[in-house]
Amino acid sequence: MLFTTIPAFTFLLTSLATLSAAAPTLDVRQVNARSWSEPEEKYYHAVGDRVARFVRTANFPAPPACNIENAPMNRGALPPPSPGLVLSHVVVGRGTQNFTCDTTNASAIPVQVGAVATLFNSSCIAGLYPELLSLMPPVAIRHAKPADADGLAPSNLWLSGHHFFTAGGVPFFSLNSRNGDYGQVGCKKDGATPAPDPKNVPWLKMSTAHLDGIEATYSEVYRLNTVGGQPPETCAGQKDHIEVEYAAEYWFWKSK
Ligand SMILES: *[C@@H]1O[C@H](CO)[C@@H](O)[C@H](O)[C@H]1NC(C)=O
Ligand SMILES: *[C@@H]1O[C@H](CO)[C@@H](O)[C@H](O)[C@H]1NC(C)=O
Ligand SMILES: *[C@@H]1O[C@H](CO)[C@@H](O)[C@H](O)[C@H]1NC(C)=O
């Protein structure tokens, strides 16, 4: 459903919505309340460009297939996926990185204790509209953390699952939701590289961590295009539990 007071977008976005369920659409209810930030402006212009190109070149054909295997993954300085793996799922995650602080020591450094994020199926966007995918985390961070029932504002991406840390401190991805079961994986960090802007959490390459009784669906997972998530430099003036908002792309690779 589109509620828009911006007529130029109504037609364009409705066309895009009919193109594919994966097409990001604009829910103007979320953004009318204030003027657009630079990330939002970039995102909406890219949506507009994409639709304009589609309208010029296509006669409203059947939706294109969502083949994600060749989706371009910008991994920065991280090593490539291991040979024999194929890209199988892509999500935008939106949540918090959690830290604890020793409040008795102003020069203490926050310690990471976990992360919690809701993950949204971005596989089709990664395959079909990669230039839009890369603009989504900077917009997602400006919207409230989504509830499971919501899509990822301001698009209508579907829920894929959740990211959290296990009781034993293992980063875990459960890609199982009412929209389908795309598997699960516990991870360990294999490589990290600072985000292009170091005020965002580093980009990571992760591989499977063995967890008793859990069969991992994926061999390698990348955290890329991060926004936010960095703790304060010291615990001065902090509470004992700190949550820092973040958004990121996660790319899931599995054996052929
Ligand atoms: C959801 O993910 C699956 C697996 O990657 C993919 O085949 C499907 O097209 C995705 N759906 C959307 C709407 O992106
Ligand atoms: C306070 O934290 C700093 C930085 O971690 C550490 O070097 C120092 O020993 C700590 N002081 C106390 C009293 O724990
Ligand atoms: C982190 O923050 C979330 C959101 O408030 C919370 O549910 C979770 O228990 C926190 N702690 C850890 C260790 O993930």
mmCIF file with all atom_site columns, C-alpha atoms in Angstrom, residues 44-202:
data_model
loop_
_atom_site.group_PDB
_atom_site.id
_atom_site.type_symbol
_atom_site.label_atom_id
_atom_site.label_alt_id
_atom_site.label_comp_id
_atom_site.label_asym_id
_atom_site.label_entity_id
_atom_site.label_seq_id
_atom_site.pdbx_PDB_ins_code
_atom_site.Cartn_x
_atom_site.Cartn_y
_atom_site.Cartn_z
_atom_site.occupancy
_atom_site.B_iso_or_equiv
_atom_site.pdbx_formal_charge
_atom_site.auth_seq_id
_atom_site.auth_comp_id
_atom_site.auth_asym_id
_atom_site.auth_atom_id
_atom_site.pdbx_PDB_model_num
ATOM 1   C CA . TYR A 1 44  ? 14.667 7.977   -3.333  1.00 0.00 ? 44  TYR A CA 1
ATOM 2   C CA . HIS A 1 45  ? 16.530 9.435   -6.281  1.00 0.00 ? 45  HIS A CA 1
ATOM 3   C CA . ALA A 1 46  ? 18.016 6.022   -6.997  1.00 0.00 ? 46  ALA A CA 1
ATOM 4   C CA . VAL A 1 47  ? 14.532 4.461   -6.808  1.00 0.00 ? 47  VAL A CA 1
ATOM 5   C CA . GLY A 1 48  ? 13.304 7.118   -9.219  1.00 0.00 ? 48  GLY A CA 1
ATOM 6   C CA . ASP A 1 49  ? 16.228 6.549   -11.616 1.00 0.00 ? 49  ASP A CA 1
ATOM 7   C CA . ARG A 1 50  ? 15.702 2.827   -11.520 1.00 0.00 ? 50  ARG A CA 1
ATOM 8   C CA . VAL A 1 51  ? 12.018 3.154   -12.310 1.00 0.00 ? 51  VAL A CA 1
ATOM 9   C CA . ALA A 1 52  ? 12.645 5.709   -15.055 1.00 0.00 ? 52  ALA A CA 1
ATOM 10  C CA . ARG A 1 53  ? 15.100 3.320   -16.708 1.00 0.00 ? 53  ARG A CA 1
ATOM 11  C CA . PHE A 1 54  ? 12.630 0.477   -16.386 1.00 0.00 ? 54  PHE A CA 1
ATOM 12  C CA . VAL A 1 55  ? 9.795  2.497   -17.876 1.00 0.00 ? 55  VAL A CA 1
ATOM 13  C CA . ARG A 1 56  ? 11.997 3.533   -20.824 1.00 0.00 ? 56  ARG A CA 1
ATOM 14  C CA . THR A 1 57  ? 13.246 0.059   -21.623 1.00 0.00 ? 57  THR A CA 1
ATOM 15  C CA . ALA A 1 58  ? 10.461 -2.338  -20.779 1.00 0.00 ? 58  ALA A CA 1
ATOM 16  C CA . ASN A 1 59  ? 6.905  -3.058  -21.751 1.00 0.00 ? 59  ASN A CA 1
ATOM 17  C CA . PHE A 1 60  ? 5.960  -4.220  -18.282 1.00 0.00 ? 60  PHE A CA 1
ATOM 18  C CA . PRO A 1 61  ? 7.140  -7.800  -18.788 1.00 0.00 ? 61  PRO A CA 1
ATOM 19  C CA . ALA A 1 62  ? 6.894  -10.573 -16.259 1.00 0.00 ? 62  ALA A CA 1
ATOM 20  C CA . PRO A 1 63  ? 9.049  -9.886  -13.192 1.00 0.00 ? 63  PRO A CA 1
ATOM 21  C CA . PRO A 1 64  ? 12.673 -10.770 -13.862 1.00 0.00 ? 64  PRO A CA 1
ATOM 22  C CA . ALA A 1 65  ? 14.004 -13.851 -12.105 1.00 0.00 ? 65  ALA A CA 1
ATOM 23  C CA . CYS A 1 66  ? 15.753 -13.142 -8.818  1.00 0.00 ? 66  CYS A CA 1
ATOM 24  C CA . ASN A 1 67  ? 19.039 -14.808 -9.620  1.00 0.00 ? 67  ASN A CA 1
ATOM 25  C CA . ILE A 1 68  ? 21.391 -13.666 -6.873  1.00 0.00 ? 68  ILE A CA 1
ATOM 26  C CA . GLU A 1 69  ? 24.431 -15.812 -7.652  1.00 0.00 ? 69  GLU A CA 1
ATOM 27  C CA . ASN A 1 70  ? 26.092 -13.021 -9.611  1.00 0.00 ? 70  ASN A CA 1
ATOM 28  C CA . ALA A 1 71  ? 25.046 -10.169 -7.338  1.00 0.00 ? 71  ALA A CA 1
ATOM 29  C CA . PRO A 1 72  ? 28.012 -7.825  -6.933  1.00 0.00 ? 72  PRO A CA 1
ATOM 30  C CA . MET A 1 73  ? 29.299 -7.944  -3.342  1.00 0.00 ? 73  MET A CA 1
ATOM 31  C CA . ASN A 1 74  ? 31.475 -5.001  -2.302  1.00 0.00 ? 74  ASN A CA 1
ATOM 32  C CA . ARG A 1 75  ? 33.675 -6.621  0.370   1.00 0.00 ? 75  ARG A CA 1
ATOM 33  C CA . GLY A 1 76  ? 36.265 -3.806  0.571   1.00 0.00 ? 76  GLY A CA 1
ATOM 34  C CA . ALA A 1 77  ? 39.622 -5.162  1.714   1.00 0.00 ? 77  ALA A CA 1
ATOM 35  C CA . LEU A 1 78  ? 38.191 -8.455  3.028   1.00 0.00 ? 78  LEU A CA 1
ATOM 36  C CA . PRO A 1 79  ? 39.311 -11.716 1.399   1.00 0.00 ? 79  PRO A CA 1
ATOM 37  C CA . PRO A 1 80  ? 37.000 -13.292 -1.186  1.00 0.00 ? 80  PRO A CA 1
ATOM 38  C CA . PRO A 1 81  ? 34.679 -16.191 -0.310  1.00 0.00 ? 81  PRO A CA 1
ATOM 39  C CA . SER A 1 82  ? 36.349 -19.613 -0.367  1.00 0.00 ? 82  SER A CA 1
ATOM 40  C CA . PRO A 1 83  ? 36.303 -21.512 -3.662  1.00 0.00 ? 83  PRO A CA 1
ATOM 41  C CA . GLY A 1 84  ? 33.253 -23.702 -4.201  1.00 0.00 ? 84  GLY A CA 1
ATOM 42  C CA . LEU A 1 85  ? 30.811 -21.422 -2.357  1.00 0.00 ? 85  LEU A CA 1
ATOM 43  C CA . VAL A 1 86  ? 27.785 -19.719 -3.912  1.00 0.00 ? 86  VAL A CA 1
ATOM 44  C CA . LEU A 1 87  ? 25.916 -16.666 -2.727  1.00 0.00 ? 87  LEU A CA 1
ATOM 45  C CA . SER A 1 88  ? 22.620 -17.864 -1.367  1.00 0.00 ? 88  SER A CA 1
ATOM 46  C CA . HIS A 1 89  ? 20.976 -15.170 0.769   1.00 0.00 ? 89  HIS A CA 1
ATOM 47  C CA . VAL A 1 90  ? 21.369 -11.442 1.406   1.00 0.00 ? 90  VAL A CA 1
ATOM 48  C CA . VAL A 1 91  ? 19.709 -9.428  4.167   1.00 0.00 ? 91  VAL A CA 1
ATOM 49  C CA . VAL A 1 92  ? 19.663 -5.910  5.509   1.00 0.00 ? 92  VAL A CA 1
ATOM 50  C CA . GLY A 1 93  ? 19.921 -6.095  9.295   1.00 0.00 ? 93  GLY A CA 1
ATOM 51  C CA . ARG A 1 94  ? 18.693 -3.369  11.672  1.00 0.00 ? 94  ARG A CA 1
ATOM 52  C CA . GLY A 1 95  ? 19.232 -3.504  15.413  1.00 0.00 ? 95  GLY A CA 1
ATOM 53  C CA . THR A 1 96  ? 21.730 -2.754  18.164  1.00 0.00 ? 96  THR A CA 1
ATOM 54  C CA . GLN A 1 97  ? 25.274 -3.668  19.092  1.00 0.00 ? 97  GLN A CA 1
ATOM 55  C CA . ASN A 1 98  ? 25.366 -4.179  22.883  1.00 0.00 ? 98  ASN A CA 1
ATOM 56  C CA . PHE A 1 99  ? 28.167 -3.350  25.273  1.00 0.00 ? 99  PHE A CA 1
ATOM 57  C CA . THR A 1 100 ? 28.755 -3.323  29.008  1.00 0.00 ? 100 THR A CA 1
ATOM 58  C CA . CYS A 1 101 ? 30.644 -0.685  30.917  1.00 0.00 ? 101 CYS A CA 1
ATOM 59  C CA . ASP A 1 102 ? 32.557 -0.588  34.185  1.00 0.00 ? 102 ASP A CA 1
ATOM 60  C CA . THR A 1 103 ? 30.797 2.497   35.540  1.00 0.00 ? 103 THR A CA 1
ATOM 61  C CA . THR A 1 104 ? 33.266 2.811   38.413  1.00 0.00 ? 104 THR A CA 1
ATOM 62  C CA . ASN A 1 105 ? 36.102 3.580   35.989  1.00 0.00 ? 105 ASN A CA 1
ATOM 63  C CA . ALA A 1 106 ? 35.722 6.567   33.662  1.00 0.00 ? 106 ALA A CA 1
ATOM 64  C CA . SER A 1 107 ? 38.631 5.428   31.487  1.00 0.00 ? 107 SER A CA 1
ATOM 65  C CA . ALA A 1 108 ? 37.354 1.857   31.124  1.00 0.00 ? 108 ALA A CA 1
ATOM 66  C CA . ILE A 1 109 ? 36.593 0.735   27.579  1.00 0.00 ? 109 ILE A CA 1
ATOM 67  C CA . PRO A 1 110 ? 33.125 -0.654  26.698  1.00 0.00 ? 110 PRO A CA 1
ATOM 68  C CA . VAL A 1 111 ? 33.126 -4.431  26.194  1.00 0.00 ? 111 VAL A CA 1
ATOM 69  C CA . GLN A 1 112 ? 30.968 -6.005  23.485  1.00 0.00 ? 112 GLN A CA 1
ATOM 70  C CA . VAL A 1 113 ? 28.447 -8.492  24.865  1.00 0.00 ? 113 VAL A CA 1
ATOM 71  C CA . GLY A 1 114 ? 26.264 -9.127  21.846  1.00 0.00 ? 114 GLY A CA 1
ATOM 72  C CA . ALA A 1 115 ? 24.135 -7.792  19.067  1.00 0.00 ? 115 ALA A CA 1
ATOM 73  C CA . VAL A 1 116 ? 20.477 -8.084  18.215  1.00 0.00 ? 116 VAL A CA 1
ATOM 74  C CA . ALA A 1 117 ? 19.083 -7.372  14.756  1.00 0.00 ? 117 ALA A CA 1
ATOM 75  C CA . THR A 1 118 ? 16.035 -8.062  12.658  1.00 0.00 ? 118 THR A CA 1
ATOM 76  C CA . LEU A 1 119 ? 16.999 -9.329  9.199   1.00 0.00 ? 119 LEU A CA 1
ATOM 77  C CA . PHE A 1 120 ? 15.157 -8.535  5.983   1.00 0.00 ? 120 PHE A CA 1
ATOM 78  C CA . ASN A 1 121 ? 15.307 -10.533 2.769   1.00 0.00 ? 121 ASN A CA 1
ATOM 79  C CA . SER A 1 122 ? 17.273 -8.456  0.266   1.00 0.00 ? 122 SER A CA 1
ATOM 80  C CA . SER A 1 123 ? 18.320 -11.271 -2.069  1.00 0.00 ? 123 SER A CA 1
ATOM 81  C CA . CYS A 1 124 ? 16.309 -10.012 -5.022  1.00 0.00 ? 124 CYS A CA 1
ATOM 82  C CA . ILE A 1 125 ? 17.435 -6.438  -4.510  1.00 0.00 ? 125 ILE A CA 1
ATOM 83  C CA . ALA A 1 126 ? 21.076 -7.591  -4.357  1.00 0.00 ? 126 ALA A CA 1
ATOM 84  C CA . GLY A 1 127 ? 20.600 -9.385  -7.665  1.00 0.00 ? 127 GLY A CA 1
ATOM 85  C CA . LEU A 1 128 ? 18.410 -6.882  -9.477  1.00 0.00 ? 128 LEU A CA 1
ATOM 86  C CA . TYR A 1 129 ? 19.014 -3.453  -7.945  1.00 0.00 ? 129 TYR A CA 1
ATOM 87  C CA . PRO A 1 130 ? 22.432 -3.554  -6.264  1.00 0.00 ? 130 PRO A CA 1
ATOM 88  C CA . GLU A 1 131 ? 22.737 0.249   -6.365  1.00 0.00 ? 131 GLU A CA 1
ATOM 89  C CA . LEU A 1 132 ? 19.596 0.470   -4.226  1.00 0.00 ? 132 LEU A CA 1
ATOM 90  C CA . LEU A 1 133 ? 20.742 -2.158  -1.733  1.00 0.00 ? 133 LEU A CA 1
ATOM 91  C CA . SER A 1 134 ? 23.870 -0.183  -0.879  1.00 0.00 ? 134 SER A CA 1
ATOM 92  C CA . LEU A 1 135 ? 21.739 2.877   -0.077  1.00 0.00 ? 135 LEU A CA 1
ATOM 93  C CA . MET A 1 136 ? 19.414 1.037   2.294   1.00 0.00 ? 136 MET A CA 1
ATOM 94  C CA . PRO A 1 137 ? 21.417 0.705   5.546   1.00 0.00 ? 137 PRO A CA 1
ATOM 95  C CA . PRO A 1 138 ? 22.037 4.492   5.757   1.00 0.00 ? 138 PRO A CA 1
ATOM 96  C CA . VAL A 1 139 ? 18.273 5.028   5.444   1.00 0.00 ? 139 VAL A CA 1
ATOM 97  C CA . ALA A 1 140 ? 17.289 2.132   7.727   1.00 0.00 ? 140 ALA A CA 1
ATOM 98  C CA . ILE A 1 141 ? 19.373 3.550   10.582  1.00 0.00 ? 141 ILE A CA 1
ATOM 99  C CA . ARG A 1 142 ? 17.259 6.716   10.532  1.00 0.00 ? 142 ARG A CA 1
ATOM 100 C CA . HIS A 1 143 ? 14.036 4.791   11.119  1.00 0.00 ? 143 HIS A CA 1
ATOM 101 C CA . ALA A 1 144 ? 12.961 3.139   14.357  1.00 0.00 ? 144 ALA A CA 1
ATOM 102 C CA . LYS A 1 145 ? 14.036 -0.460  14.904  1.00 0.00 ? 145 LYS A CA 1
ATOM 103 C CA . PRO A 1 146 ? 11.404 -2.486  13.061  1.00 0.00 ? 146 PRO A CA 1
ATOM 104 C CA . ALA A 1 147 ? 9.045  -4.918  14.749  1.00 0.00 ? 147 ALA A CA 1
ATOM 105 C CA . ASP A 1 148 ? 8.784  -8.375  13.177  1.00 0.00 ? 148 ASP A CA 1
ATOM 106 C CA . ALA A 1 149 ? 5.427  -7.571  11.651  1.00 0.00 ? 149 ALA A CA 1
ATOM 107 C CA . ASP A 1 150 ? 6.774  -4.544  9.816   1.00 0.00 ? 150 ASP A CA 1
ATOM 108 C CA . GLY A 1 151 ? 8.781  -4.421  6.648   1.00 0.00 ? 151 GLY A CA 1
ATOM 109 C CA . LEU A 1 152 ? 12.069 -2.595  6.766   1.00 0.00 ? 152 LEU A CA 1
ATOM 110 C CA . ALA A 1 153 ? 11.286 1.115   6.546   1.00 0.00 ? 153 ALA A CA 1
ATOM 111 C CA . PRO A 1 154 ? 11.086 2.805   4.168   1.00 0.00 ? 154 PRO A CA 1
ATOM 112 C CA . SER A 1 155 ? 10.899 -0.170  1.815   1.00 0.00 ? 155 SER A CA 1
ATOM 113 C CA . ASN A 1 156 ? 8.653  -3.195  2.079   1.00 0.00 ? 156 ASN A CA 1
ATOM 114 C CA . LEU A 1 157 ? 11.322 -5.865  2.474   1.00 0.00 ? 157 LEU A CA 1
ATOM 115 C CA . TRP A 1 158 ? 10.130 -9.097  4.007   1.00 0.00 ? 158 TRP A CA 1
ATOM 116 C CA . LEU A 1 159 ? 11.361 -10.509 7.276   1.00 0.00 ? 159 LEU A CA 1
ATOM 117 C CA . SER A 1 160 ? 14.023 -13.237 6.905   1.00 0.00 ? 160 SER A CA 1
ATOM 118 C CA . GLY A 1 161 ? 14.855 -13.816 10.565  1.00 0.00 ? 161 GLY A CA 1
ATOM 119 C CA . HIS A 1 162 ? 17.038 -12.638 13.442  1.00 0.00 ? 162 HIS A CA 1
ATOM 120 C CA . HIS A 1 163 ? 20.624 -12.109 14.464  1.00 0.00 ? 163 HIS A CA 1
ATOM 121 C CA . PHE A 1 164 ? 21.646 -12.545 18.110  1.00 0.00 ? 164 PHE A CA 1
ATOM 122 C CA . PHE A 1 165 ? 24.427 -13.958 20.247  1.00 0.00 ? 165 PHE A CA 1
ATOM 123 C CA . THR A 1 166 ? 23.966 -17.396 21.839  1.00 0.00 ? 166 THR A CA 1
ATOM 124 C CA . ALA A 1 167 ? 24.282 -17.822 25.600  1.00 0.00 ? 167 ALA A CA 1
ATOM 125 C CA . GLY A 1 168 ? 27.846 -18.931 24.897  1.00 0.00 ? 168 GLY A CA 1
ATOM 126 C CA . GLY A 1 169 ? 28.575 -15.663 23.067  1.00 0.00 ? 169 GLY A CA 1
ATOM 127 C CA . VAL A 1 170 ? 28.472 -17.014 19.501  1.00 0.00 ? 170 VAL A CA 1
ATOM 128 C CA . PRO A 1 171 ? 27.042 -14.670 16.847  1.00 0.00 ? 171 PRO A CA 1
ATOM 129 C CA . PHE A 1 172 ? 24.065 -16.546 15.418  1.00 0.00 ? 172 PHE A CA 1
ATOM 130 C CA . PHE A 1 173 ? 21.803 -16.036 12.399  1.00 0.00 ? 173 PHE A CA 1
ATOM 131 C CA . SER A 1 174 ? 18.382 -17.679 12.357  1.00 0.00 ? 174 SER A CA 1
ATOM 132 C CA . LEU A 1 175 ? 16.884 -17.169 8.915   1.00 0.00 ? 175 LEU A CA 1
ATOM 133 C CA . ASN A 1 176 ? 13.607 -18.801 9.726   1.00 0.00 ? 176 ASN A CA 1
ATOM 134 C CA . SER A 1 177 ? 10.370 -16.830 9.724   1.00 0.00 ? 177 SER A CA 1
ATOM 135 C CA . ARG A 1 178 ? 6.786  -16.975 8.550   1.00 0.00 ? 178 ARG A CA 1
ATOM 136 C CA . ASN A 1 179 ? 8.163  -16.100 5.097   1.00 0.00 ? 179 ASN A CA 1
ATOM 137 C CA . GLY A 1 180 ? 10.248 -19.236 4.767   1.00 0.00 ? 180 GLY A CA 1
ATOM 138 C CA . ASP A 1 181 ? 13.145 -21.194 6.204   1.00 0.00 ? 181 ASP A CA 1
ATOM 139 C CA . TYR A 1 182 ? 16.484 -20.058 4.779   1.00 0.00 ? 182 TYR A CA 1
ATOM 140 C CA . GLY A 1 183 ? 18.529 -21.905 7.377   1.00 0.00 ? 183 GLY A CA 1
ATOM 141 C CA . GLN A 1 184 ? 20.798 -20.951 10.245  1.00 0.00 ? 184 GLN A CA 1
ATOM 142 C CA . VAL A 1 185 ? 24.450 -20.524 11.130  1.00 0.00 ? 185 VAL A CA 1
ATOM 143 C CA . GLY A 1 186 ? 26.637 -19.778 14.156  1.00 0.00 ? 186 GLY A CA 1
ATOM 144 C CA . CYS A 1 187 ? 29.720 -17.763 13.260  1.00 0.00 ? 187 CYS A CA 1
ATOM 145 C CA . LYS A 1 188 ? 33.227 -16.848 14.272  1.00 0.00 ? 188 LYS A CA 1
ATOM 146 C CA . LYS A 1 189 ? 35.197 -13.867 13.032  1.00 0.00 ? 189 LYS A CA 1
ATOM 147 C CA . ASP A 1 190 ? 37.745 -14.660 10.309  1.00 0.00 ? 190 ASP A CA 1
ATOM 148 C CA . GLY A 1 191 ? 38.657 -11.190 9.148   1.00 0.00 ? 191 GLY A CA 1
ATOM 149 C CA . ALA A 1 192 ? 37.827 -7.556  9.800   1.00 0.00 ? 192 ALA A CA 1
ATOM 150 C CA . THR A 1 193 ? 38.501 -4.321  7.999   1.00 0.00 ? 193 THR A CA 1
ATOM 151 C CA . PRO A 1 194 ? 37.581 -0.819  9.173   1.00 0.00 ? 194 PRO A CA 1
ATOM 152 C CA . ALA A 1 195 ? 34.469 0.612   7.564   1.00 0.00 ? 195 ALA A CA 1
ATOM 153 C CA . PRO A 1 196 ? 35.272 3.372   5.046   1.00 0.00 ? 196 PRO A CA 1
ATOM 154 C CA . ASP A 1 197 ? 34.004 5.762   7.735   1.00 0.00 ? 197 ASP A CA 1
ATOM 155 C CA . PRO A 1 198 ? 35.386 4.378   11.028  1.00 0.00 ? 198 PRO A CA 1
ATOM 156 C CA . LYS A 1 199 ? 32.451 5.734   13.014  1.00 0.00 ? 199 LYS A CA 1
ATOM 157 C CA . ASN A 1 200 ? 30.646 2.646   11.668  1.00 0.00 ? 200 ASN A CA 1
ATOM 158 C CA . VAL A 1 201 ? 31.409 -0.890  12.910  1.00 0.00 ? 201 VAL A CA 1
ATOM 159 C CA . PRO A 1 202 ? 34.062 -2.777  10.912  1.00 0.00 ? 202 PRO A CA 1
#
